[in-house]
């Protein structure tokens, strides 16, 4: 019974957060009307690159007891693009801009095994 109540509470919190996020994404900050936010223009204003490593433990097939593990490392270059979005409200004709950033690329660089 207690786990069902916790599940309902968690589900309610999730729905509340999603509605809050959607409200911010589709309303005009000036008049507050739903579904009045329109993107007029989206400008690419810059890029940045970031190298990341992804490590994964892999069990070696050497028959050892206890089993031996090795770490496999993959290197990637991520591309992040900054945008300047120009918005307009369909209801009150207010205009505003917001700066956003999103990952727009992932390039594989190398893979190697790290031995300990």
N, CA, C and O atoms as a GROMACS GRO file, in nm:
protein
  464
    1UNK      N    1   0.082  -0.120   0.000
    1UNK     CA    2   0.000   0.000   0.000
    1UNK      C    3   0.087   0.126   0.000
    1UNK      O    4   0.060   0.220  -0.075
    2UNK      N    5   0.190   0.128   0.084
    2UNK     CA    6   0.277   0.246   0.090
    2UNK      C    7   0.351   0.269  -0.041
    2UNK      O    8   0.370   0.383  -0.082
    3UNK      N    9   0.392   0.161  -0.106
    3UNK     CA   10   0.464   0.178  -0.233
    3UNK      C   11   0.371   0.233  -0.342
    3UNK      O   12   0.416   0.307  -0.429
    4UNK      N   13   0.243   0.198  -0.337
    4UNK     CA   14   0.149   0.253  -0.434
    4UNK      C   15   0.131   0.403  -0.414
    4UNK      O   16   0.123   0.478  -0.511
    5UNK      N   17   0.125   0.445  -0.290
    5UNK     CA   18   0.111   0.588  -0.260
    5UNK      C   19   0.234   0.664  -0.308
    5UNK      O   20   0.222   0.771  -0.368
    6UNK      N   21   0.353   0.609  -0.279
    6UNK     CA   22   0.476   0.673  -0.325
    6UNK      C   23   0.482   0.680  -0.477
    6UNK      O   24   0.529   0.780  -0.533
    7UNK      N   25   0.435   0.576  -0.543
    7UNK     CA   26   0.433   0.576  -0.689
    7UNK      C   27   0.340   0.684  -0.743
    7UNK      O   28   0.374   0.752  -0.840
    8UNK      N   29   0.223   0.701  -0.683
    8UNK     CA   30   0.130   0.806  -0.724
    8UNK      C   31   0.188   0.945  -0.699
    8UNK      O   32   0.171   1.035  -0.781
    9UNK      N   33   0.256   0.962  -0.586
    9UNK     CA   34   0.318   1.091  -0.555
    9UNK      C   35   0.428   1.122  -0.657
    9UNK      O   36   0.436   1.234  -0.708
   10UNK      N   37   0.513   1.022  -0.686
   10UNK     CA   38   0.621   1.043  -0.784
   10UNK      C   39   0.564   1.074  -0.921
   10UNK      O   40   0.614   1.162  -0.991
   11UNK      N   41   0.458   1.003  -0.960
   11UNK     CA   42   0.394   1.030  -1.089
   11UNK      C   43   0.334   1.170  -1.096
   11UNK      O   44   0.344   1.238  -1.198
   12UNK      N   45   0.272   1.212  -0.986
   12UNK     CA   46   0.215   1.347  -0.981
   12UNK      C   47   0.321   1.454  -0.990
   12UNK      O   48   0.302   1.556  -1.057
   13UNK      N   49   0.434   1.432  -0.923
   13UNK     CA   50   0.544   1.528  -0.930
   13UNK      C   51   0.600   1.536  -1.072
   13UNK      O   52   0.631   1.645  -1.120
   14UNK      N   53   0.612   1.422  -1.139
   14UNK     CA   54   0.662   1.420  -1.276
   14UNK      C   55   0.569   1.499  -1.368
   14UNK      O   56   0.615   1.580  -1.448
   15UNK      N   57   0.439   1.475  -1.356
   15UNK     CA   58   0.342   1.547  -1.439
   15UNK      C   59   0.348   1.697  -1.410
   15UNK      O   60   0.343   1.778  -1.503
   16UNK      N   61   0.359   1.735  -1.284
   16UNK     CA   62   0.369   1.876  -1.246
   16UNK      C   63   0.492   1.941  -1.309
   16UNK      O   64   0.483   2.052  -1.362
   17UNK      N   65   0.607   1.873  -1.305
   17UNK     CA   66   0.728   1.927  -1.364
   17UNK      C   67   0.716   1.940  -1.516
   17UNK      O   68   0.762   2.038  -1.574
   18UNK      N   69   0.655   1.842  -1.580
   18UNK     CA   70   0.640   1.847  -1.725
   18UNK      C   71   0.546   1.960  -1.767
   18UNK      O   72   0.571   2.027  -1.867
   19UNK      N   73   0.439   1.981  -1.692
   19UNK     CA   74   0.346   2.091  -1.722
   19UNK      C   75   0.418   2.225  -1.703
   19UNK      O   76   0.400   2.316  -1.784
   20UNK      N   77   0.498   2.237  -1.598
   20UNK     CA   78   0.575   2.360  -1.575
   20UNK      C   79   0.673   2.387  -1.687
   20UNK      O   80   0.686   2.502  -1.731
   21UNK      N   81   0.741   2.284  -1.734
   21UNK     CA   82   0.835   2.299  -1.845
   21UNK      C   83   0.760   2.339  -1.973
   21UNK      O   84   0.803   2.430  -2.044
   22UNK      N   85   0.649   2.272  -2.000
   22UNK     CA   86   0.571   2.304  -2.119
   22UNK      C   87   0.517   2.447  -2.113
   22UNK      O   88   0.514   2.516  -2.214
   23UNK      N   89   0.475   2.490  -1.994
   23UNK     CA   90   0.423   2.626  -1.979
   23UNK      C   91   0.530   2.728  -2.018
   23UNK      O   92   0.501   2.824  -2.089
   24UNK      N   93   0.652   2.705  -1.973
   24UNK     CA   94   0.762   2.797  -2.003
   24UNK      C   95   0.794   2.798  -2.153
   24UNK      O   96   0.828   2.901  -2.209
   25UNK      N   97   0.781   2.682  -2.216
   25UNK     CA   98   0.820   2.669  -2.356
   25UNK      C   99   0.717   2.724  -2.455
   25UNK      O  100   0.754   2.756  -2.568
   26UNK      N  101   0.592   2.736  -2.416
   26UNK     CA  102   0.488   2.773  -2.515
   26UNK      C  103   0.414   2.901  -2.481
   26UNK      O  104   0.322   2.938  -2.553
   27UNK      N  105   0.453   2.971  -2.374
   27UNK     CA  106   0.380   3.093  -2.337
   27UNK      C  107   0.464   3.217  -2.359
   27UNK      O  108   0.588   3.213  -2.357
   28UNK      N  109   0.396   3.326  -2.378
   28UNK     CA  110   0.459   3.457  -2.392
   28UNK      C  111   0.496   3.508  -2.253
   28UNK      O  112   0.413   3.504  -2.163
   29UNK      N  113   0.620   3.556  -2.233
   29UNK     CA  114   0.657   3.608  -2.102
   29UNK      C  115   0.589   3.741  -2.069
   29UNK      O  116   0.584   3.780  -1.953
   30UNK      N  117   0.537   3.810  -2.170
   30UNK     CA  118   0.473   3.938  -2.147
   30UNK      C  119   0.326   3.923  -2.109
   30UNK      O  120   0.283   3.975  -2.006
   31UNK      N  121   0.249   3.852  -2.192
   31UNK     CA  122   0.104   3.841  -2.166
   31UNK      C  123   0.065   3.707  -2.102
   31UNK      O  124  -0.044   3.695  -2.048
   32UNK      N  125   0.153   3.607  -2.108
   32UNK     CA  126   0.127   3.478  -2.044
   32UNK      C  127   0.030   3.388  -2.117
   32UNK      O  128  -0.018   3.290  -2.059
   33UNK      N  129  -0.002   3.417  -2.242
   33UNK     CA  130  -0.098   3.335  -2.317
   33UNK      C  131  -0.032   3.205  -2.363
   33UNK      O  132   0.083   3.203  -2.407
   34UNK      N  133  -0.109   3.096  -2.351
   34UNK     CA  134  -0.063   2.964  -2.396
   34UNK      C  135  -0.054   2.959  -2.548
   34UNK      O  136  -0.136   3.019  -2.617
   35UNK      N  137   0.044   2.886  -2.598
   35UNK     CA  138   0.062   2.857  -2.740
   35UNK      C  139   0.066   2.982  -2.828
   35UNK      O  140   0.017   2.980  -2.941
   36UNK      N  141   0.122   3.089  -2.775
   36UNK     CA  142   0.132   3.212  -2.854
   36UNK      C  143   0.277   3.242  -2.893
   36UNK      O  144   0.301   3.337  -2.967
   37UNK      N  145   0.371   3.164  -2.846
   37UNK     CA  146   0.514   3.185  -2.872
   37UNK      C  147   0.550   3.128  -3.009
   37UNK      O  148   0.530   3.009  -3.035
   38UNK      N  149   0.602   3.214  -3.098
   38UNK     CA  150   0.638   3.174  -3.233
   38UNK      C  151   0.784   3.210  -3.257
   38UNK      O  152   0.827   3.320  -3.223
   39UNK      N  153   0.861   3.118  -3.315
   39UNK     CA  154   1.001   3.145  -3.351
   39UNK      C  155   1.002   3.217  -3.484
   39UNK      O  156   0.957   3.163  -3.585
   40UNK      N  157   1.054   3.340  -3.485
   40UNK     CA  158   1.067   3.415  -3.610
   40UNK      C  159   1.197   3.380  -3.682
   40UNK      O  160   1.199   3.365  -3.804
   41UNK      N  161   1.306   3.368  -3.604
   41UNK     CA  162   1.437   3.346  -3.665
   41UNK      C  163   1.526   3.273  -3.566
   41UNK      O  164   1.515   3.294  -3.445
   42UNK      N  165   1.614   3.188  -3.617
   42UNK     CA  166   1.709   3.115  -3.534
   42UNK      C  167   1.847   3.135  -3.594
   42UNK      O  168   1.875   3.089  -3.705
   43UNK      N  169   1.936   3.204  -3.519
   43UNK     CA  170   2.070   3.235  -3.568
   43UNK      C  171   2.173   3.146  -3.500
   43UNK      O  172   2.168   3.124  -3.379
   44UNK      N  173   2.266   3.094  -3.579
   44UNK     CA  174   2.380   3.020  -3.527
   44UNK      C  175   2.485   3.125  -3.487
   44UNK      O  176   2.539   3.193  -3.573
   45UNK      N  177   2.514   3.137  -3.356
   45UNK     CA  178   2.606   3.243  -3.311
   45UNK      C  179   2.740   3.190  -3.262
   45UNK      O  180   2.823   3.269  -3.216
   46UNK      N  181   2.762   3.061  -3.270
   46UNK     CA  182   2.894   3.011  -3.230
   46UNK      C  183   2.892   2.862  -3.200
   46UNK      O  184   2.788   2.800  -3.178
   47UNK      N  185   3.013   2.808  -3.199
   47UNK     CA  186   3.030   2.666  -3.168
   47UNK      C  187   3.143   2.650  -3.068
   47UNK      O  188   3.237   2.730  -3.062
   48UNK      N  189   3.132   2.544  -2.990
   48UNK     CA  190   3.243   2.506  -2.903
   48UNK      C  191   3.259   2.356  -2.911
   48UNK      O  192   3.163   2.283  -2.937
   49UNK      N  193   3.381   2.311  -2.890
   49UNK     CA  194   3.414   2.170  -2.901
   49UNK      C  195   3.464   2.120  -2.767
   49UNK      O  196   3.536   2.190  -2.696
   50UNK      N  197   3.426   1.998  -2.735
   50UNK     CA  198   3.466   1.940  -2.606
   50UNK      C  199   3.502   1.793  -2.629
   50UNK      O  200   3.425   1.718  -2.688
   51UNK      N  201   3.620   1.754  -2.580
   51UNK     CA  202   3.660   1.614  -2.589
   51UNK      C  203   3.614   1.541  -2.464
   51UNK      O  204   3.632   1.590  -2.352
   52UNK      N  205   3.554   1.424  -2.483
   52UNK     CA  206   3.507   1.344  -2.370
   52UNK      C  207   3.557   1.201  -2.386
   52UNK      O  208   3.579   1.153  -2.498
   53UNK      N  209   3.574   1.135  -2.273
   53UNK     CA  210   3.614   0.994  -2.271
   53UNK      C  211   3.501   0.913  -2.210
   53UNK      O  212   3.442   0.952  -2.109
   54UNK      N  213   3.471   0.801  -2.271
   54UNK     CA  214   3.371   0.709  -2.219
   54UNK      C  215   3.444   0.580  -2.183
   54UNK      O  216   3.501   0.514  -2.269
   55UNK      N  217   3.441   0.545  -2.054
   55UNK     CA  218   3.510   0.425  -2.007
   55UNK      C  219   3.410   0.315  -1.980
   55UNK      O  220   3.298   0.340  -1.933
   56UNK      N  221   3.451   0.192  -2.011
   56UNK     CA  222   3.364   0.076  -1.990
   56UNK      C  223   3.449  -0.040  -1.940
   56UNK      O  224   3.552  -0.072  -1.999
   57UNK      N  225   3.405  -0.102  -1.831
   57UNK     CA  226   3.473  -0.220  -1.776
   57UNK      C  227   3.428  -0.343  -1.854
   57UNK      O  228   3.308  -0.368  -1.868
   58UNK      N  229   3.525  -0.421  -1.904
   58UNK     CA  230   3.495  -0.540  -1.982
   58UNK      C  231   3.567  -0.659  -1.920
   58UNK      O  232   3.686  -0.652  -1.890
   59UNK      N  233   3.494  -0.767  -1.900
   59UNK     CA  234   3.551  -0.889  -1.844
   59UNK      C  235   3.636  -0.957  -1.952
   59UNK      O  236   3.590  -0.979  -2.064
   60UNK      N  237   3.761  -0.990  -1.916
   60UNK     CA  238   3.851  -1.059  -2.008
   60UNK      C  239   3.819  -1.208  -2.010
   60UNK      O  240   3.783  -1.266  -1.908
   61UNK      N  241   3.831  -1.268  -2.126
   61UNK     CA  242   3.805  -1.411  -2.141
   61UNK      C  243   3.935  -1.491  -2.129
   61UNK      O  244   3.972  -1.564  -2.220
   62UNK      N  245   4.003  -1.475  -2.016
   62UNK     CA  246   4.129  -1.548  -1.998
   62UNK      C  247   4.116  -1.664  -1.899
   62UNK      O  248   4.216  -1.729  -1.866
   63UNK      N  249   3.995  -1.691  -1.852
   63UNK     CA  250   3.971  -1.804  -1.764
   63UNK      C  251   4.019  -1.787  -1.622
   63UNK      O  252   4.020  -1.884  -1.546
   64UNK      N  253   4.059  -1.669  -1.584
   64UNK     CA  254   4.112  -1.645  -1.449
   64UNK      C  255   3.998  -1.648  -1.348
   64UNK      O  256   3.884  -1.613  -1.378
   65UNK      N  257   4.033  -1.691  -1.225
   65UNK     CA  258   3.935  -1.692  -1.116
   65UNK      C  259   3.998  -1.622  -0.997
   65UNK      O  260   4.094  -1.677  -0.944
   66UNK      N  261   3.955  -1.510  -0.952
   66UNK     CA  262   3.841  -1.431  -1.002
   66UNK      C  263   3.872  -1.370  -1.138
   66UNK      O  264   3.989  -1.353  -1.174
   67UNK      N  265   3.768  -1.336  -1.213
   67UNK     CA  266   3.789  -1.287  -1.350
   67UNK      C  267   3.864  -1.154  -1.352
   67UNK      O  268   3.852  -1.071  -1.261
   68UNK      N  269   3.941  -1.136  -1.458
   68UNK     CA  270   4.014  -1.011  -1.479
   68UNK      C  271   3.929  -0.918  -1.565
   68UNK      O  272   3.852  -0.961  -1.651
   69UNK      N  273   3.946  -0.790  -1.539
   69UNK     CA  274   3.873  -0.690  -1.616
   69UNK      C  275   3.972  -0.594  -1.679
   69UNK      O  276   4.082  -0.573  -1.627
   70UNK      N  277   3.932  -0.536  -1.790
   70UNK     CA  278   4.010  -0.430  -1.853
   70UNK      C  279   3.916  -0.313  -1.879
   70UNK      O  280   3.795  -0.330  -1.891
   71UNK      N  281   3.974  -0.196  -1.889
   71UNK     CA  282   3.895  -0.076  -1.914
   71UNK      C  283   3.915  -0.034  -2.059
   71UNK      O  284   4.027  -0.008  -2.103
   72UNK      N  285   3.805  -0.028  -2.132
   72UNK     CA  286   3.810   0.019  -2.270
   72UNK      C  287   3.765   0.164  -2.272
   72UNK      O  288   3.663   0.200  -2.213
   73UNK      N  289   3.842   0.246  -2.339
   73UNK     CA  290   3.816   0.390  -2.342
   73UNK      C  291   3.792   0.434  -2.486
   73UNK      O  292   3.872   0.406  -2.575
   74UNK      N  293   3.681   0.503  -2.507
   74UNK     CA  294   3.652   0.563  -2.637
   74UNK      C  295   3.656   0.714  -2.621
   74UNK      O  296   3.600   0.769  -2.527
   75UNK      N  297   3.725   0.779  -2.714
   75UNK     CA  298   3.738   0.924  -2.713
   75UNK      C  299   3.648   0.983  -2.821
   75UNK      O  300   3.645   0.936  -2.935
   76UNK      N  301   3.574   1.087  -2.784
   76UNK     CA  302   3.485   1.155  -2.878
   76UNK      C  303   3.507   1.305  -2.871
   76UNK      O  304   3.551   1.359  -2.769
   77UNK      N  305   3.478   1.371  -2.981
   77UNK     CA  306   3.473   1.517  -2.982
   77UNK      C  307   3.326   1.556  -3.001
   77UNK      O  308   3.263   1.521  -3.101
   78UNK      N  309   3.273   1.629  -2.904
   78UNK     CA  310   3.135   1.676  -2.911
   78UNK      C  311   3.132   1.819  -2.961
   78UNK      O  312   3.218   1.900  -2.926
   79UNK      N  313   3.035   1.849  -3.044
   79UNK     CA  314   3.016   1.985  -3.094
   79UNK      C  315   2.889   2.042  -3.033
   79UNK      O  316   2.783   1.980  -3.039
   80UNK      N  317   2.902   2.160  -2.974
   80UNK     CA  318   2.787   2.230  -2.917
   80UNK      C  319   2.768   2.359  -2.995
   80UNK      O  320   2.864   2.433  -3.018
   81UNK      N  321   2.646   2.385  -3.037
   81UNK     CA  322   2.616   2.505  -3.114
   81UNK      C  323   2.528   2.597  -3.031
   81UNK      O  324   2.429   2.554  -2.972
   82UNK      N  325   2.566   2.726  -3.027
   82UNK     CA  326   2.486   2.827  -2.958
   82UNK      C  327   2.395   2.893  -3.060
   82UNK      O  328   2.437   2.927  -3.171
   83UNK      N  329   2.270   2.911  -3.020
   83UNK     CA  330   2.171   2.974  -3.107
   83UNK      C  331   2.113   3.096  -3.037
   83UNK      O  332   2.100   3.099  -2.915
   84UNK      N  333   2.078   3.194  -3.116
   84UNK     CA  334   2.001   3.308  -3.069
   84UNK      C  335   1.865   3.298  -3.138
   84UNK      O  336   1.855   3.314  -3.260
   85UNK      N  337   1.762   3.271  -3.059
   85UNK     CA  338   1.627   3.254  -3.114
   85UNK      C  339   1.547   3.382  -3.093
   85UNK      O  340   1.541   3.436  -2.983
   86UNK      N  341   1.487   3.429  -3.201
   86UNK     CA  342   1.403   3.549  -3.198
   86UNK      C  343   1.258   3.503  -3.196
   86UNK      O  344   1.212   3.432  -3.286
   87UNK      N  345   1.185   3.544  -3.092
   87UNK     CA  346   1.046   3.503  -3.074
   87UNK      C  347   0.952   3.621  -3.091
   87UNK      O  348   0.990   3.737  -3.076
   88UNK      N  349   0.827   3.588  -3.124
   88UNK     CA  350   0.720   3.685  -3.135
   88UNK      C  351   0.594   3.623  -3.076
   88UNK      O  352   0.570   3.503  -3.091
   89UNK      N  353   0.515   3.705  -3.008
   89UNK     CA  354   0.389   3.658  -2.952
   89UNK      C  355   0.277   3.683  -3.053
   89UNK      O  356   0.263   3.793  -3.106
   90UNK      N  357   0.197   3.579  -3.079
   90UNK     CA  358   0.084   3.592  -3.171
   90UNK      C  359  -0.027   3.678  -3.112
   90UNK      O  360  -0.106   3.738  -3.186
   91UNK      N  361  -0.034   3.686  -2.978
   91UNK     CA  362  -0.143   3.760  -2.914
   91UNK      C  363  -0.113   3.907  -2.895
   91UNK      O  364  -0.191   3.993  -2.936
   92UNK      N  365   0.002   3.938  -2.832
   92UNK     CA  366   0.031   4.078  -2.798
   92UNK      C  367   0.140   4.141  -2.886
   92UNK      O  368   0.171   4.259  -2.869
   93UNK      N  369   0.199   4.064  -2.979
   93UNK     CA  370   0.302   4.110  -3.072
   93UNK      C  371   0.432   4.149  -3.003
   93UNK      O  372   0.515   4.217  -3.064
   94UNK      N  373   0.453   4.108  -2.880
   94UNK     CA  374   0.579   4.133  -2.810
   94UNK      C  375   0.689   4.052  -2.878
   94UNK      O  376   0.663   3.943  -2.931
   95UNK      N  377   0.812   4.103  -2.878
   95UNK     CA  378   0.927   4.030  -2.933
   95UNK      C  379   1.034   4.018  -2.827
   95UNK      O  380   1.049   4.107  -2.743
   96UNK      N  381   1.108   3.908  -2.831
   96UNK     CA  382   1.218   3.885  -2.737
   96UNK      C  383   1.312   3.782  -2.796
   96UNK      O  384   1.279   3.713  -2.893
   97UNK      N  385   1.430   3.771  -2.737
   97UNK     CA  386   1.530   3.674  -2.782
   97UNK      C  387   1.574   3.588  -2.664
   97UNK      O  388   1.570   3.630  -2.548
   98UNK      N  389   1.615   3.466  -2.695
   98UNK     CA  390   1.670   3.374  -2.597
   98UNK      C  391   1.791   3.306  -2.658
   98UNK      O  392   1.791   3.272  -2.776
   99UNK      N  393   1.894   3.286  -2.576
   99UNK     CA  394   2.012   3.215  -2.622
   99UNK      C  395   2.005   3.072  -2.571
   99UNK      O  396   1.981   3.048  -2.452
  100UNK      N  397   2.026   2.976  -2.661
  100UNK     CA  398   2.024   2.835  -2.624
  100UNK      C  399   2.150   2.768  -2.677
  100UNK      O  400   2.219   2.821  -2.764
  101UNK      N  401   2.178   2.651  -2.623
  101UNK     CA  402   2.292   2.572  -2.670
  101UNK      C  403   2.249   2.426  -2.674
  101UNK      O  404   2.184   2.377  -2.583
  102UNK      N  405   2.287   2.359  -2.781
  102UNK     CA  406   2.254   2.217  -2.791
  102UNK      C  407   2.369   2.141  -2.857
  102UNK      O  408   2.448   2.198  -2.933
  103UNK      N  409   2.376   2.012  -2.826
  103UNK     CA  410   2.478   1.928  -2.886
  103UNK      C  411   2.436   1.898  -3.029
  103UNK      O  412   2.327   1.846  -3.052
  104UNK      N  413   2.524   1.930  -3.124
  104UNK     CA  414   2.488   1.913  -3.264
  104UNK      C  415   2.577   1.814  -3.337
  104UNK      O  416   2.553   1.785  -3.454
  105UNK      N  417   2.679   1.763  -3.270
  105UNK     CA  418   2.767   1.668  -3.338
  105UNK      C  419   2.844   1.583  -3.239
  105UNK      O  420   2.869   1.622  -3.125
  106UNK      N  421   2.882   1.464  -3.286
  106UNK     CA  422   2.962   1.371  -3.206
  106UNK      C  423   3.053   1.299  -3.304
  106UNK      O  424   3.006   1.227  -3.392
  107UNK      N  425   3.185   1.318  -3.287
  107UNK     CA  426   3.281   1.258  -3.379
  107UNK      C  427   3.370   1.162  -3.302
  107UNK      O  428   3.428   1.199  -3.200
  108UNK      N  429   3.380   1.039  -3.349
  108UNK     CA  430   3.465   0.938  -3.286
  108UNK      C  431   3.611   0.972  -3.314
  108UNK      O  432   3.648   0.999  -3.428
  109UNK      N  433   3.695   0.971  -3.209
  109UNK     CA  434   3.836   1.001  -3.226
  109UNK      C  435   3.923   0.876  -3.216
  109UNK      O  436   4.002   0.849  -3.307
  110UNK      N  437   3.909   0.800  -3.107
  110UNK     CA  438   3.995   0.682  -3.090
  110UNK      C  439   3.936   0.588  -2.987
  110UNK      O  440   3.844   0.622  -2.913
  111UNK      N  441   3.992   0.467  -2.985
  111UNK     CA  442   3.956   0.368  -2.884
  111UNK      C  443   4.084   0.298  -2.840
  111UNK      O  444   4.167   0.262  -2.923
  112UNK      N  445   4.098   0.281  -2.710
  112UNK     CA  446   4.214   0.210  -2.657
  112UNK      C  447   4.178   0.138  -2.529
  112UNK      O  448   4.072   0.162  -2.470
  113UNK      N  449   4.266   0.049  -2.486
  113UNK     CA  450   4.246  -0.027  -2.364
  113UNK      C  451   4.341   0.024  -2.258
  113UNK      O  452   4.461   0.038  -2.283
  114UNK      N  453   4.288   0.052  -2.142
  114UNK     CA  454   4.370   0.098  -2.030
  114UNK      C  455   4.400  -0.023  -1.942
  114UNK      O  456   4.308  -0.091  -1.894
  115UNK      N  457   4.527  -0.050  -1.921
  115UNK     CA  458   4.568  -0.163  -1.838
  115UNK      C  459   4.609  -0.114  -1.701
  115UNK      O  460   4.670  -0.008  -1.687
  116UNK      N  461   4.575  -0.192  -1.599
  116UNK     CA  462   4.611  -0.156  -1.462
  116UNK      C  463   4.713  -0.251  -1.408
  116UNK      O  464   4.756  -0.237  -1.293
   0.00000   0.00000   0.00000
